[in-house]
Coordinates of C-alpha atoms and ligand atoms in Angstrom, one line a residue:
M1 CA 367.5 170.0 107.1
K2 CA 366.3 171.6 103.9
L3 CA 364.1 169.7 101.6
R4 CA 366.7 169.8 98.8
D5 CA 369.2 168.0 101.1
T6 CA 366.7 165.4 102.0
K7 CA 366.2 164.8 98.3
R8 CA 369.9 164.6 97.7
I9 CA 370.3 162.0 100.5
L10 CA 367.4 160.1 99.1
I11 CA 368.8 160.1 95.6
S12 CA 372.2 158.9 96.7
T13 CA 370.7 156.2 98.9
V14 CA 368.6 155.0 95.9
A15 CA 371.7 155.1 93.7
A16 CA 373.7 153.1 96.3
L17 CA 371.0 150.6 96.6
L18 CA 370.7 150.2 92.8
G19 CA 374.5 149.8 92.7
M20 CA 374.4 147.1 95.4
G21 CA 371.5 145.5 93.5
S22 CA 373.5 145.1 90.3
L23 CA 376.5 143.9 92.3
V24 CA 374.4 141.2 93.8
V25 CA 372.9 140.3 90.5
C26 CA 376.3 140.0 88.9
S27 CA 377.9 137.9 91.7
V28 CA 375.2 135.3 92.0
T29 CA 375.4 132.6 89.3
L30 CA 373.1 129.6 89.9
A31 CA 374.5 126.2 89.5
A32 CA 372.7 123.9 87.1
E33 CA 369.5 122.4 88.5
S34 CA 369.7 119.1 90.4
D35 CA 368.9 115.9 88.6
A36 CA 365.8 115.5 90.8
Y37 CA 364.5 118.8 89.5
S38 CA 365.1 117.7 85.9
I39 CA 363.6 114.2 86.3
A40 CA 360.4 115.6 88.0
R41 CA 360.0 118.2 85.4
G42 CA 360.4 115.5 82.8
G43 CA 357.7 113.6 84.6
R44 CA 355.3 116.5 84.3
L45 CA 356.2 116.7 80.6
Y46 CA 355.5 113.0 80.3
D47 CA 352.1 113.7 81.9
K48 CA 351.2 116.6 79.6
W49 CA 354.1 118.3 77.8
F50 CA 351.9 121.0 76.2
E51 CA 350.8 122.2 79.6
E52 CA 354.2 122.1 81.3
S53 CA 356.4 123.5 78.5
P54 CA 356.2 127.3 78.2
T55 CA 357.1 127.1 74.4
A56 CA 354.9 124.2 73.4
K57 CA 351.3 124.5 72.0
T58 CA 348.4 122.1 72.3
P59 CA 348.5 120.1 69.0
E60 CA 345.6 120.8 66.7
I61 CA 346.0 117.7 64.6
A62 CA 345.6 114.0 65.6
H63 CA 348.9 112.2 66.4
P64 CA 349.8 110.3 63.1
G65 CA 351.1 107.4 65.1
Y66 CA 348.0 107.0 67.4
P67 CA 345.8 104.1 66.2
E68 CA 342.8 105.1 64.0
S69 CA 340.5 103.0 66.2
G70 CA 341.9 104.5 69.5
K71 CA 339.3 106.3 71.7
Y72 CA 341.3 109.5 72.1
K73 CA 342.3 110.1 68.4
G74 CA 342.5 113.9 67.9
N75 CA 340.9 114.6 71.3
K76 CA 342.3 118.0 72.5
G77 CA 345.9 116.7 72.2
T78 CA 345.3 113.7 74.5
D79 CA 346.7 111.4 71.8
W80 CA 350.0 113.3 72.0
R81 CA 350.5 112.8 75.8
C82 CA 353.4 110.3 76.5
K83 CA 351.2 108.6 79.1
E84 CA 348.5 107.9 76.6
C85 CA 350.7 105.5 74.6
H86 CA 353.0 104.3 77.3
G87 CA 350.8 104.4 80.4
W88 CA 351.0 105.8 83.9
D89 CA 352.8 102.7 84.9
Y90 CA 355.3 103.0 82.0
R91 CA 354.5 99.4 81.0
G92 CA 352.3 100.2 77.9
N93 CA 350.6 97.1 76.5
E94 CA 351.8 95.0 79.4
G95 CA 350.4 97.3 82.1
A96 CA 347.1 98.9 83.1
Y97 CA 346.6 100.0 79.4
A98 CA 346.8 96.4 78.2
E99 CA 343.0 96.7 77.8
G100 CA 340.2 99.2 78.2
K101 CA 339.5 102.7 76.6
H102 CA 343.2 103.7 76.8
Y103 CA 344.4 100.7 74.9
T104 CA 346.9 101.4 72.0
G105 CA 348.9 98.2 71.9
F106 CA 352.2 100.1 72.2
K107 CA 355.1 98.9 74.3
G108 CA 356.3 100.5 77.5
I109 CA 359.4 102.5 78.1
G110 CA 361.0 100.3 80.8
G111 CA 363.5 99.1 78.3
M112 CA 365.2 102.5 78.4
T113 CA 365.6 102.7 82.1
G114 CA 369.2 103.7 82.8
A115 CA 369.8 104.7 79.1
D116 CA 372.0 107.6 78.1
P117 CA 369.7 110.6 77.9
T118 CA 371.1 111.5 74.5
S119 CA 369.9 108.2 73.1
V120 CA 366.5 108.8 74.6
V121 CA 366.3 112.2 73.0
A122 CA 367.1 110.6 69.6
V123 CA 364.0 108.3 70.1
L124 CA 361.8 111.2 71.0
K125 CA 362.9 113.0 67.8
N126 CA 362.3 109.9 65.6
Q127 CA 359.5 109.7 63.0
T128 CA 357.2 107.7 65.2
H129 CA 357.0 110.4 67.7
A130 CA 356.5 113.2 65.1
M131 CA 357.4 115.9 67.5
T132 CA 359.1 118.4 65.0
A133 CA 356.2 120.9 65.3
S134 CA 355.7 120.4 69.1
G135 CA 357.5 123.6 70.2
L136 CA 359.5 121.6 72.8
S137 CA 362.9 123.1 73.7
E138 CA 366.1 121.2 74.0
Q139 CA 365.8 121.6 77.8
D140 CA 362.3 119.9 77.6
Y141 CA 363.8 117.0 75.6
H142 CA 366.6 116.7 78.1
D143 CA 364.3 116.6 81.1
L144 CA 362.0 114.1 79.3
A145 CA 365.0 111.9 78.7
M146 CA 366.1 112.2 82.3
F147 CA 362.7 111.1 83.4
V148 CA 362.7 108.1 81.0
S149 CA 366.2 107.1 82.1
Q150 CA 366.0 107.7 85.9
G151 CA 362.4 108.6 86.9
Q152 CA 360.3 105.4 86.2
T153 CA 359.1 104.1 89.6
R154 CA 358.3 100.4 89.4
S155 CA 355.0 99.8 91.1
D156 CA 355.2 96.0 91.4
G157 CA 355.5 95.1 95.0
F158 CA 353.3 97.9 96.3
I159 CA 350.4 98.3 93.9
D160 CA 348.5 95.0 93.2
D161 CA 347.8 94.9 89.5
K162 CA 344.4 93.2 89.9
S163 CA 342.9 94.8 93.0
K164 CA 344.9 98.1 92.7
K165 CA 345.3 98.0 96.5
V166 CA 348.4 99.7 97.7
T167 CA 350.7 98.3 100.4
G168 CA 352.1 101.2 102.5
D169 CA 352.2 102.7 105.9
T170 CA 348.9 104.5 106.1
S171 CA 349.6 106.2 109.4
A172 CA 352.9 107.7 108.2
G173 CA 351.0 108.6 105.0
Q174 CA 348.3 110.4 107.0
G175 CA 351.0 112.6 108.6
Y176 CA 352.6 113.4 105.3
F177 CA 349.2 114.1 103.7
E178 CA 347.8 116.3 106.4
T179 CA 351.0 118.4 106.6
V180 CA 351.9 118.6 102.9
C181 CA 348.8 118.1 100.7
A182 CA 345.8 119.1 102.8
R183 CA 346.6 122.8 102.6
C184 CA 345.4 122.7 99.0
H185 CA 343.3 119.5 98.8
G186 CA 341.6 119.6 102.3
L187 CA 341.9 117.0 105.0
D188 CA 339.3 114.8 103.2
G189 CA 341.0 115.3 99.8
K190 CA 337.8 116.9 98.4
E191 CA 338.6 120.6 98.7
D192 CA 339.2 121.2 94.9
D193 CA 335.8 120.7 93.2
Q194 CA 337.4 120.9 89.8
I195 CA 338.8 117.4 90.3
P196 CA 337.3 114.2 91.7
P197 CA 338.0 113.4 95.4
L198 CA 341.6 112.2 95.8
G199 CA 340.2 109.1 97.5
K200 CA 338.5 108.1 94.3
L201 CA 341.5 108.9 92.1
A202 CA 343.8 106.9 94.3
N203 CA 341.5 103.8 94.1
D204 CA 340.7 104.1 90.4
N205 CA 344.2 104.8 89.1
P206 CA 346.9 104.5 91.8
W207 CA 349.7 104.6 89.1
E208 CA 348.6 108.1 87.9
V209 CA 348.3 109.5 91.5
L210 CA 351.7 108.0 92.4
H211 CA 353.2 109.7 89.3
K212 CA 351.7 113.0 90.3
I213 CA 352.8 112.8 93.9
I214 CA 356.4 112.1 92.9
N215 CA 356.6 114.6 89.9
G216 CA 353.9 117.2 90.6
Q217 CA 351.0 118.4 88.4
P218 CA 351.8 120.0 85.0
D219 CA 351.9 123.8 85.2
E220 CA 350.3 123.9 88.7
E221 CA 351.7 125.0 92.1
M222 CA 351.6 121.4 93.4
P223 CA 355.0 120.3 94.7
A224 CA 357.0 117.2 93.5
L225 CA 358.1 114.9 96.4
I226 CA 360.7 113.1 94.3
A227 CA 363.6 114.1 96.6
F228 CA 362.0 112.4 99.6
G229 CA 362.2 109.0 98.1
N230 CA 359.6 106.6 96.9
Q231 CA 358.5 105.3 100.3
V232 CA 357.0 108.7 101.3
A233 CA 355.0 108.8 98.1
V234 CA 353.8 105.2 98.5
D235 CA 352.7 105.8 102.1
I236 CA 350.7 108.9 101.0
L237 CA 349.1 106.9 98.2
A238 CA 348.1 104.1 100.6
Y239 CA 346.5 106.7 102.9
L240 CA 344.7 108.3 100.0
Q241 CA 343.0 105.0 99.3
T242 CA 341.3 105.3 102.7
L243 CA 339.8 108.7 102.0
P244 CA 336.2 109.3 101.0
Q245 CA 335.5 108.4 97.3
E246 CA 332.5 110.7 96.9
Ligands
HEC1 C1 350.9 108.0 69.7 C2 351.7 107.1 70.5 C3 352.9 107.6 71.2 C4 353.1 108.7 71.9 C5 352.1 109.9 72.2 C6 354.4 108.6 72.5 N1 355.0 107.5 72.0 FE1 356.9 106.8 72.6 N2 356.7 105.2 71.4 C7 355.6 104.9 70.6 C8 355.9 103.8 69.8 C9 354.9 103.1 68.8 C10 357.2 103.4 70.1 C11 358.0 102.2 69.6 C12 358.4 102.4 68.1 C13 359.4 103.5 67.8 O1 360.1 104.0 68.7 O2 359.5 103.9 66.7 C14 357.7 104.3 71.1 C15 358.9 104.2 71.7 C16 359.3 105.0 72.8 C17 360.5 104.8 73.6 C18 361.5 103.7 73.4 C19 361.1 102.5 74.2 C20 362.1 101.3 74.0 O3 362.3 100.5 74.9 O4 362.6 101.2 72.8 C21 360.5 105.8 74.5 C22 361.6 106.0 75.6 C23 359.4 106.6 74.3 N3 358.7 106.1 73.3 C24 359.1 107.7 75.1 C25 358.0 108.6 74.8 C26 357.8 109.9 75.4 C27 358.8 110.5 76.5 C28 356.7 110.4 74.9 C29 356.1 111.8 75.1 C30 356.9 112.9 74.7 C31 356.2 109.5 73.9 N4 357.0 108.4 73.9 C32 355.0 109.6 73.2 C33 354.4 105.6 70.6 C34 354.2 106.8 71.3
HEC2 C1 350.1 124.2 96.6 C2 348.9 123.5 96.4 C3 349.0 122.0 96.3 C4 349.6 121.1 97.1 C5 350.4 121.4 98.3 C6 349.3 119.8 96.5 N1 348.6 119.9 95.4 FE1 347.8 118.4 94.3 N2 347.1 119.7 93.0 C7 347.1 121.1 93.1 C8 346.5 121.7 92.0 C9 346.3 123.2 91.8 C10 346.1 120.6 91.1 C11 345.3 120.7 89.8 C12 343.8 120.8 90.1 C13 343.0 121.1 89.0 O1 343.3 120.8 87.8 O2 341.9 121.7 89.3 C14 346.5 119.4 91.8 C15 346.2 118.1 91.3 C16 346.4 117.0 92.0 C17 346.1 115.6 91.5 C18 345.5 115.3 90.1 C19 344.1 115.5 90.0 C20 343.6 115.3 88.6 O3 342.5 114.8 88.4 O4 344.3 115.7 87.7 C21 346.4 114.8 92.5 C22 346.2 113.3 92.5 C23 347.0 115.5 93.6 N3 346.9 116.9 93.3 C24 347.4 115.0 94.8 C25 348.2 115.7 95.7 C26 348.8 115.1 96.8 C27 348.8 113.7 97.2 C28 349.6 116.1 97.5 C29 350.5 116.0 98.6 C30 351.7 115.2 98.3 C31 349.3 117.4 96.7 N4 348.4 117.1 95.7 C32 349.8 118.6 97.1 C33 347.6 121.8 94.2 C34 348.4 121.2 95.2

C-alpha cells in the first residue's frame, strides 16, 4: 500500500472517530445530580464556601454581622464561614460554640430542618448574611439550602456533649477507615503533615470531623460518605478517637 493510501485511510478513520465522538456527545444528557450530591456540596459550602465555590472569592472585609468582640473578626474570611456563627453541630449558642473562642451568641440552624429550600435561600440573601458581594452562584445557594434543610446530622445520642466521646462500632469503623480513608491519611491517620493527626481532631472536635466525613473537605479530593448513611460515618468517627493523637 502506498503512503498516500495509508494517509487517506488514517484521515477517514479520524473523521469517523470524530463523527462518532460528536454523536456520543450529543446523545448523552446527564440527569440532574442526586439530592445526596447537592446536600454534601452544600455541606462543603457551609464549611468554607469561598474554597468550595469556583466563582466566590475570599472576603477581604470583616463580616458586618460578626460581633466586634469576636476572636475571628476579619480573620482571612473566617468570620464569613457558616460554621463560625452556627457551629459544626448546627446548634449555635446552644451547642459546642456556647462558650470559648468561637462564641458569637448566634442561634443554630436546626429550626430550618425540613424547610423549603427557597425559603432557606431567602434567609441566606437577607441583610444579616450580607452575601451580595460573595460571588456565590444560584446553584451554590440551592446546595446550601439543601444542606440546611436535609443535611443536618443530629449528634445527640452518639456524641456526648461533655466528654465528646463517641458511641459507635469501632471494629466496623476500623474496616471502613482502613479501606476508604487510609489511602490518603495513612493507617495511623498521620500521613498528611499539613493537618493534625486525625486521632487528635476526632477527640478535640468530633462534630467537625463528622461533618467532613459525611460531606467531604472543601475543594479537596476527599470523598463524601453521605450516601452510605450516618451509621458508617459514626463508626469511622468512633474508630478515629482510638488513633494516636500525636
Ligand atoms: C456572621 C455570622 C453569620 C454567618 C457567617 C452566617 N450566619 Fe446564618 N444567621 C446569623 C444570624 C445572626 C441569624 C439570625 C438572624 C437573621 O436571620 O437575620 C442567622 C440565621 C440563619 C438561618 C435561619 C435560622 C432560623 O432558624 O431562623 C439559617 C438557615 C442560616 N442563618 C444559615 C446560614 C448559612 C448557610 C450560612 C453560610 C452561608 C450562614 N448562615 C452564615 C448569622 C450568621
Ligand atoms: C483521596 C484522598 C482522601 C481520602 C480518601 C480521604 N481524605 Fe480526608 N482529606 C484529604 C485531603 C486532601 C484533606 C485536606 C488536607 C489539607 O488541608 O492538607 C483532607 C482533610 C480531612 C480532614 C480535615 C482536616 C483538617 O484539619 O481540616 C479530616 C477530618 C479528614 N480528611 C478525614 C478523613 C476520613 C475520616 C476519611 C475517610 C472517610 C478521609 N478523610 C478520606 C484527602 C482524603
